[in-house]
GROMACS .gro file of C-alpha atoms in nm:
model
  323
    1UNK     CA    1  -3.371  -3.802   5.470
    2UNK     CA    2  -3.556  -3.822   5.140
    3UNK     CA    3  -3.503  -3.555   4.875
    4UNK     CA    4  -3.798  -3.400   4.706
    5UNK     CA    5  -3.744  -3.493   4.337
    6UNK     CA    6  -3.945  -3.192   4.224
    7UNK     CA    7  -3.715  -2.950   4.408
    8UNK     CA    8  -3.407  -3.121   4.264
    9UNK     CA    9  -3.552  -3.095   3.914
   10UNK     CA   10  -3.633  -2.727   3.954
   11UNK     CA   11  -3.289  -2.651   4.101
   12UNK     CA   12  -3.118  -2.832   3.814
   13UNK     CA   13  -3.327  -2.643   3.559
   14UNK     CA   14  -3.256  -2.305   3.717
   15UNK     CA   15  -2.884  -2.381   3.747
   16UNK     CA   16  -2.877  -2.472   3.380
   17UNK     CA   17  -3.042  -2.144   3.283
   18UNK     CA   18  -2.800  -1.933   3.489
   19UNK     CA   19  -2.497  -2.128   3.373
   20UNK     CA   20  -2.580  -2.076   3.007
   21UNK     CA   21  -2.674  -1.708   3.034
   22UNK     CA   22  -2.470  -1.497   2.794
   23UNK     CA   23  -2.470  -1.156   2.633
   24UNK     CA   24  -2.326  -1.032   2.306
   25UNK     CA   25  -2.191  -0.680   2.336
   26UNK     CA   26  -2.043  -0.448   2.072
   27UNK     CA   27  -1.856  -0.121   2.095
   28UNK     CA   28  -1.756   0.101   1.803
   29UNK     CA   29  -1.470   0.346   1.856
   30UNK     CA   30  -1.195   0.533   1.673
   31UNK     CA   31  -0.852   0.373   1.700
   32UNK     CA   32  -0.537   0.395   1.486
   33UNK     CA   33  -0.705   0.668   1.282
   34UNK     CA   34  -0.991   0.438   1.179
   35UNK     CA   35  -1.322   0.296   1.300
   36UNK     CA   36  -1.290  -0.024   1.504
   37UNK     CA   37  -1.581  -0.244   1.610
   38UNK     CA   38  -1.526  -0.490   1.895
   39UNK     CA   39  -1.785  -0.761   1.964
   40UNK     CA   40  -1.759  -1.029   2.232
   41UNK     CA   41  -1.985  -1.291   2.387
   42UNK     CA   42  -1.953  -1.306   2.766
   43UNK     CA   43  -2.140  -1.400   3.082
   44UNK     CA   44  -2.295  -1.057   3.141
   45UNK     CA   45  -2.285  -0.699   3.018
   46UNK     CA   46  -2.059  -0.573   3.295
   47UNK     CA   47  -1.795  -0.838   3.226
   48UNK     CA   48  -1.822  -0.783   2.852
   49UNK     CA   49  -1.779  -0.406   2.878
   50UNK     CA   50  -1.477  -0.447   3.103
   51UNK     CA   51  -1.308  -0.684   2.860
   52UNK     CA   52  -1.389  -0.471   2.558
   53UNK     CA   53  -1.212  -0.182   2.731
   54UNK     CA   54  -0.910  -0.408   2.778
   55UNK     CA   55  -0.916  -0.486   2.405
   56UNK     CA   56  -0.924  -0.113   2.333
   57UNK     CA   57  -0.631  -0.056   2.568
   58UNK     CA   58  -0.435  -0.328   2.391
   59UNK     CA   59  -0.493  -0.167   2.051
   60UNK     CA   60  -0.391   0.173   2.189
   61UNK     CA   61  -0.077   0.014   2.334
   62UNK     CA   62   0.013  -0.117   1.989
   63UNK     CA   63  -0.053   0.220   1.828
   64UNK     CA   64   0.179   0.383   2.081
   65UNK     CA   65   0.452   0.144   1.967
   66UNK     CA   66   0.421   0.149   1.590
   67UNK     CA   67   0.243   0.466   1.476
   68UNK     CA   68   0.455   0.688   1.252
   69UNK     CA   69   0.213   0.976   1.320
   70UNK     CA   70   0.255   0.993   1.698
   71UNK     CA   71   0.585   1.168   1.781
   72UNK     CA   72   0.664   0.965   2.094
   73UNK     CA   73   0.648   0.616   1.940
   74UNK     CA   74   0.943   0.389   1.876
   75UNK     CA   75   0.881   0.398   1.501
   76UNK     CA   76   0.881   0.778   1.504
   77UNK     CA   77   1.218   0.759   1.679
   78UNK     CA   78   1.343   0.523   1.410
   79UNK     CA   79   1.225   0.761   1.136
   80UNK     CA   80   1.374   1.068   1.306
   81UNK     CA   81   1.709   0.887   1.331
   82UNK     CA   82   1.718   0.782   0.963
   83UNK     CA   83   2.071   0.805   0.826
   84UNK     CA   84   2.205   0.891   1.171
   85UNK     CA   85   2.188   0.597   1.410
   86UNK     CA   86   2.016   0.272   1.495
   87UNK     CA   87   1.729   0.286   1.746
   88UNK     CA   88   1.658   0.035   2.021
   89UNK     CA   89   1.304  -0.104   1.995
   90UNK     CA   90   1.092  -0.361   2.174
   91UNK     CA   91   1.100  -0.722   2.058
   92UNK     CA   92   0.739  -0.680   1.948
   93UNK     CA   93   0.842  -0.404   1.706
   94UNK     CA   94   1.120  -0.628   1.578
   95UNK     CA   95   0.867  -0.905   1.514
   96UNK     CA   96   0.621  -0.693   1.316
   97UNK     CA   97   0.909  -0.539   1.119
   98UNK     CA   98   1.030  -0.888   1.035
   99UNK     CA   99   0.683  -0.971   0.905
  100UNK     CA  100   0.682  -0.659   0.687
  101UNK     CA  101   1.026  -0.740   0.548
  102UNK     CA  102   0.909  -1.096   0.485
  103UNK     CA  103   0.635  -0.964   0.256
  104UNK     CA  104   0.887  -0.736   0.087
  105UNK     CA  105   1.110  -1.032   0.011
  106UNK     CA  106   0.842  -1.270  -0.118
  107UNK     CA  107   0.692  -0.997  -0.340
  108UNK     CA  108   1.029  -0.859  -0.454
  109UNK     CA  109   0.940  -0.514  -0.331
  110UNK     CA  110   0.573  -0.495  -0.429
  111UNK     CA  111   0.517  -0.460  -0.054
  112UNK     CA  112   0.745  -0.210   0.122
  113UNK     CA  113   0.733  -0.072   0.476
  114UNK     CA  114   0.930   0.235   0.363
  115UNK     CA  115   0.663   0.352   0.119
  116UNK     CA  116   0.551   0.608   0.380
  117UNK     CA  117   0.849   0.820   0.273
  118UNK     CA  118   0.696   0.866  -0.073
  119UNK     CA  119   0.611   1.222  -0.170
  120UNK     CA  120   0.235   1.277  -0.183
  121UNK     CA  121   0.207   1.347  -0.554
  122UNK     CA  122  -0.113   1.145  -0.595
  123UNK     CA  123  -0.444   1.282  -0.469
  124UNK     CA  124  -0.749   1.063  -0.425
  125UNK     CA  125  -1.006   1.329  -0.348
  126UNK     CA  126  -1.134   1.379  -0.703
  127UNK     CA  127  -0.912   1.680  -0.780
  128UNK     CA  128  -0.650   1.507  -1.000
  129UNK     CA  129  -0.700   1.553  -1.374
  130UNK     CA  130  -0.350   1.471  -1.503
  131UNK     CA  131  -0.088   1.211  -1.424
  132UNK     CA  132   0.224   1.328  -1.238
  133UNK     CA  133   0.529   1.371  -1.457
  134UNK     CA  134   0.790   1.095  -1.480
  135UNK     CA  135   1.033   1.321  -1.296
  136UNK     CA  136   0.785   1.375  -1.012
  137UNK     CA  137   0.726   1.002  -0.985
  138UNK     CA  138   1.098   0.919  -0.979
  139UNK     CA  139   1.158   1.181  -0.712
  140UNK     CA  140   0.864   1.059  -0.505
  141UNK     CA  141   1.010   0.710  -0.458
  142UNK     CA  142   1.374   0.814  -0.414
  143UNK     CA  143   1.372   0.722  -0.044
  144UNK     CA  144   1.162   0.406  -0.081
  145UNK     CA  145   1.359   0.083  -0.057
  146UNK     CA  146   1.298  -0.187   0.201
  147UNK     CA  147   1.657  -0.310   0.152
  148UNK     CA  148   1.771   0.004   0.335
  149UNK     CA  149   1.586  -0.101   0.650
  150UNK     CA  150   1.854  -0.266   0.862
  151UNK     CA  151   1.696  -0.481   1.131
  152UNK     CA  152   1.926  -0.622   1.398
  153UNK     CA  153   1.707  -0.875   1.578
  154UNK     CA  154   1.990  -0.983   1.812
  155UNK     CA  155   2.039  -0.632   1.949
  156UNK     CA  156   1.675  -0.534   1.890
  157UNK     CA  157   1.753  -0.225   1.680
  158UNK     CA  158   1.630  -0.074   1.353
  159UNK     CA  159   1.838   0.154   1.134
  160UNK     CA  160   1.714   0.332   0.823
  161UNK     CA  161   2.035   0.381   0.631
  162UNK     CA  162   1.939   0.694   0.433
  163UNK     CA  163   1.834   1.034   0.560
  164UNK     CA  164   1.475   1.113   0.469
  165UNK     CA  165   1.365   0.750   0.487
  166UNK     CA  166   1.056   0.656   0.684
  167UNK     CA  167   0.884   0.331   0.766
  168UNK     CA  168   0.534   0.252   0.883
  169UNK     CA  169   0.280  -0.024   0.925
  170UNK     CA  170  -0.029   0.114   0.753
  171UNK     CA  171  -0.052  -0.201   0.544
  172UNK     CA  172  -0.038  -0.460   0.824
  173UNK     CA  173  -0.070  -0.265   1.150
  174UNK     CA  174  -0.449  -0.284   1.188
  175UNK     CA  175  -0.450  -0.654   1.108
  176UNK     CA  176  -0.178  -0.706   1.368
  177UNK     CA  177  -0.384  -0.512   1.623
  178UNK     CA  178  -0.692  -0.725   1.547
  179UNK     CA  179  -0.490  -1.043   1.599
  180UNK     CA  180  -0.344  -0.920   1.929
  181UNK     CA  181  -0.683  -0.807   2.061
  182UNK     CA  182  -0.829  -1.149   1.978
  183UNK     CA  183  -0.540  -1.324   2.155
  184UNK     CA  184  -0.592  -1.110   2.465
  185UNK     CA  185  -0.967  -1.179   2.473
  186UNK     CA  186  -0.906  -1.551   2.447
  187UNK     CA  187  -0.651  -1.533   2.729
  188UNK     CA  188  -0.918  -1.361   2.942
  189UNK     CA  189  -1.156  -1.651   2.882
  190UNK     CA  190  -1.378  -1.494   2.617
  191UNK     CA  191  -1.498  -1.790   2.412
  192UNK     CA  192  -1.612  -1.598   2.104
  193UNK     CA  193  -1.603  -1.259   1.942
  194UNK     CA  194  -1.503  -1.048   1.646
  195UNK     CA  195  -1.251  -0.764   1.614
  196UNK     CA  196  -1.323  -0.548   1.310
  197UNK     CA  197  -1.023  -0.320   1.263
  198UNK     CA  198  -1.156  -0.095   0.987
  199UNK     CA  199  -1.224  -0.397   0.767
  200UNK     CA  200  -0.938  -0.614   0.890
  201UNK     CA  201  -1.139  -0.875   1.078
  202UNK     CA  202  -1.039  -1.144   1.328
  203UNK     CA  203  -1.300  -1.383   1.469
  204UNK     CA  204  -1.312  -1.674   1.711
  205UNK     CA  205  -1.596  -1.899   1.824
  206UNK     CA  206  -1.956  -1.831   1.720
  207UNK     CA  207  -2.225  -1.575   1.785
  208UNK     CA  208  -2.425  -1.597   2.108
  209UNK     CA  209  -2.698  -1.805   1.941
  210UNK     CA  210  -2.444  -2.054   1.807
  211UNK     CA  211  -2.461  -1.919   1.454
  212UNK     CA  212  -2.134  -1.850   1.273
  213UNK     CA  213  -2.004  -1.498   1.224
  214UNK     CA  214  -2.120  -1.384   0.879
  215UNK     CA  215  -1.910  -1.137   0.683
  216UNK     CA  216  -2.010  -1.001   0.344
  217UNK     CA  217  -1.752  -0.927   0.076
  218UNK     CA  218  -1.865  -0.609  -0.093
  219UNK     CA  219  -1.950  -0.595  -0.463
  220UNK     CA  220  -1.850  -0.242  -0.568
  221UNK     CA  221  -2.021  -0.285  -0.906
  222UNK     CA  222  -2.364  -0.331  -0.741
  223UNK     CA  223  -2.454  -0.099  -0.453
  224UNK     CA  224  -2.557  -0.293  -0.144
  225UNK     CA  225  -2.471  -0.630  -0.299
  226UNK     CA  226  -2.207  -0.883  -0.196
  227UNK     CA  227  -1.998  -1.121  -0.404
  228UNK     CA  228  -1.962  -1.369  -0.117
  229UNK     CA  229  -2.094  -1.430   0.235
  230UNK     CA  230  -1.824  -1.582   0.453
  231UNK     CA  231  -1.915  -1.788   0.759
  232UNK     CA  232  -1.663  -1.833   1.042
  233UNK     CA  233  -1.699  -2.053   1.351
  234UNK     CA  234  -1.338  -2.065   1.467
  235UNK     CA  235  -1.017  -1.862   1.466
  236UNK     CA  236  -1.040  -1.694   1.127
  237UNK     CA  237  -0.945  -1.364   0.969
  238UNK     CA  238  -1.036  -1.178   0.654
  239UNK     CA  239  -0.916  -0.855   0.493
  240UNK     CA  240  -1.002  -0.676   0.171
  241UNK     CA  241  -0.790  -0.430  -0.026
  242UNK     CA  242  -0.955  -0.244  -0.311
  243UNK     CA  243  -0.960   0.056  -0.541
  244UNK     CA  244  -1.329   0.142  -0.517
  245UNK     CA  245  -1.327   0.374  -0.215
  246UNK     CA  246  -1.010   0.581  -0.265
  247UNK     CA  247  -0.893   0.631  -0.621
  248UNK     CA  248  -0.812   0.884  -0.891
  249UNK     CA  249  -0.980   0.858  -1.230
  250UNK     CA  250  -0.775   1.016  -1.508
  251UNK     CA  251  -0.876   0.995  -1.875
  252UNK     CA  252  -1.115   0.711  -1.803
  253UNK     CA  253  -0.865   0.498  -1.611
  254UNK     CA  254  -0.891   0.430  -1.239
  255UNK     CA  255  -0.576   0.456  -1.025
  256UNK     CA  256  -0.593   0.296  -0.679
  257UNK     CA  257  -0.463   0.455  -0.359
  258UNK     CA  258  -0.251   0.139  -0.328
  259UNK     CA  259   0.076   0.237  -0.495
  260UNK     CA  260   0.353   0.019  -0.631
  261UNK     CA  261   0.656   0.110  -0.416
  262UNK     CA  262   0.898   0.030  -0.699
  263UNK     CA  263   0.733   0.238  -0.971
  264UNK     CA  264   0.547   0.506  -0.777
  265UNK     CA  265   0.239   0.433  -0.986
  266UNK     CA  266  -0.092   0.316  -0.833
  267UNK     CA  267  -0.224  -0.031  -0.902
  268UNK     CA  268  -0.472  -0.054  -1.189
  269UNK     CA  269  -0.506  -0.427  -1.259
  270UNK     CA  270  -0.764  -0.532  -0.998
  271UNK     CA  271  -1.071  -0.389  -0.825
  272UNK     CA  272  -1.037  -0.578  -0.498
  273UNK     CA  273  -0.857  -0.865  -0.326
  274UNK     CA  274  -0.998  -1.048  -0.024
  275UNK     CA  275  -0.781  -1.291   0.172
  276UNK     CA  276  -0.908  -1.545   0.425
  277UNK     CA  277  -0.690  -1.727   0.678
  278UNK     CA  278  -0.606  -1.738   1.049
  279UNK     CA  279  -0.406  -1.415   1.089
  280UNK     CA  280  -0.545  -1.073   0.997
  281UNK     CA  281  -0.190  -0.939   0.980
  282UNK     CA  282  -0.095  -1.200   0.720
  283UNK     CA  283  -0.422  -1.156   0.529
  284UNK     CA  284  -0.360  -0.782   0.509
  285UNK     CA  285  -0.007  -0.832   0.382
  286UNK     CA  286  -0.128  -1.065   0.109
  287UNK     CA  287  -0.425  -0.853   0.001
  288UNK     CA  288  -0.215  -0.537  -0.028
  289UNK     CA  289   0.061  -0.724  -0.213
  290UNK     CA  290  -0.172  -0.881  -0.467
  291UNK     CA  291  -0.333  -0.547  -0.549
  292UNK     CA  292   0.015  -0.436  -0.658
  293UNK     CA  293   0.132  -0.763  -0.812
  294UNK     CA  294  -0.181  -0.813  -1.021
  295UNK     CA  295  -0.383  -1.123  -1.094
  296UNK     CA  296  -0.126  -1.364  -1.239
  297UNK     CA  297   0.162  -1.294  -1.000
  298UNK     CA  298  -0.081  -1.270  -0.710
  299UNK     CA  299  -0.231  -1.613  -0.773
  300UNK     CA  300   0.118  -1.756  -0.814
  301UNK     CA  301   0.209  -1.614  -0.473
  302UNK     CA  302  -0.100  -1.762  -0.309
  303UNK     CA  303  -0.030  -2.107  -0.452
  304UNK     CA  304   0.282  -2.102  -0.236
  305UNK     CA  305   0.066  -2.022   0.068
  306UNK     CA  306  -0.227  -2.266   0.040
  307UNK     CA  307  -0.342  -2.210   0.399
  308UNK     CA  308  -0.470  -1.870   0.285
  309UNK     CA  309  -0.758  -1.834   0.041
  310UNK     CA  310  -0.851  -1.552  -0.194
  311UNK     CA  311  -1.138  -1.381  -0.369
  312UNK     CA  312  -1.009  -1.163  -0.651
  313UNK     CA  313  -1.239  -0.919  -0.830
  314UNK     CA  314  -1.113  -0.800  -1.167
  315UNK     CA  315  -1.192  -0.465  -1.325
  316UNK     CA  316  -1.448  -0.628  -1.556
  317UNK     CA  317  -1.636  -0.779  -1.261
  318UNK     CA  318  -1.500  -1.133  -1.283
  319UNK     CA  319  -1.468  -1.317  -0.952
  320UNK     CA  320  -1.176  -1.558  -0.908
  321UNK     CA  321  -1.160  -1.763  -0.587
  322UNK     CA  322  -0.988  -2.073  -0.455
  323UNK     CA  323  -1.225  -2.215  -0.195
   0.00000   0.00000   0.00000
């Protein structure tokens, strides 16, 4: 029996159209106390919406493990048992704690998971007109010391050795959640997407039209302007830490909401630090650390980690980058 070549051609054309059909869907929602935006490219809207909900569930699962604000979480249990006893935690909590302690070690305490115990003597709502006293500052950091976080990875326990200590993951938790949501989406067969965890961004693949994901690095000195447009077409991540959204200005000097855990004094050396690499968790750790370390020590740190790139914006508007 002879085939009709016209029918075969039409069938092949239609099959090609249906096989390549895709949608790009985005959902914005509040998670971990911040605004998250989840974008994925999938075969149809129904499938995309279902997978986005799974990404949201994954982020909520993480928050229910590591939030120091929710009373039922493992980290809240660790904080409530400070100076009393070690607390059994999941291996996942051990792993993220190890990452936080890693940053503490390589920055010699410029990054510290226990900074959440610091007394709230700084206000970044425009009401501060004078610096806190030296006594207030010393008192505020009395319970801050990452060396008093005892992590027993073999037995999967965490013990804060002093009463009144607290630990938390505000500096790397959202980046970690972005990484985990990306990993889940990839495991579910989603070929491309972007997880924007309140500015901690993880991408994979390209946009639906094949164009790379484009992310602008804000220029706080020029409203609506950017200092760099980043283009990602693979597994990439980017985070920015800065002093231009939350700060206190006292006697003409700007004090960032990012505080040095060792001194109790906010960072003042840089306006923003953007880090680009594969892991949003790692990028966030580096960007926060460099805001505290300052330009020279920060660049020295990044030279030891060449797989991560930086865009540093100084207080006089100078842009320093290594890519």
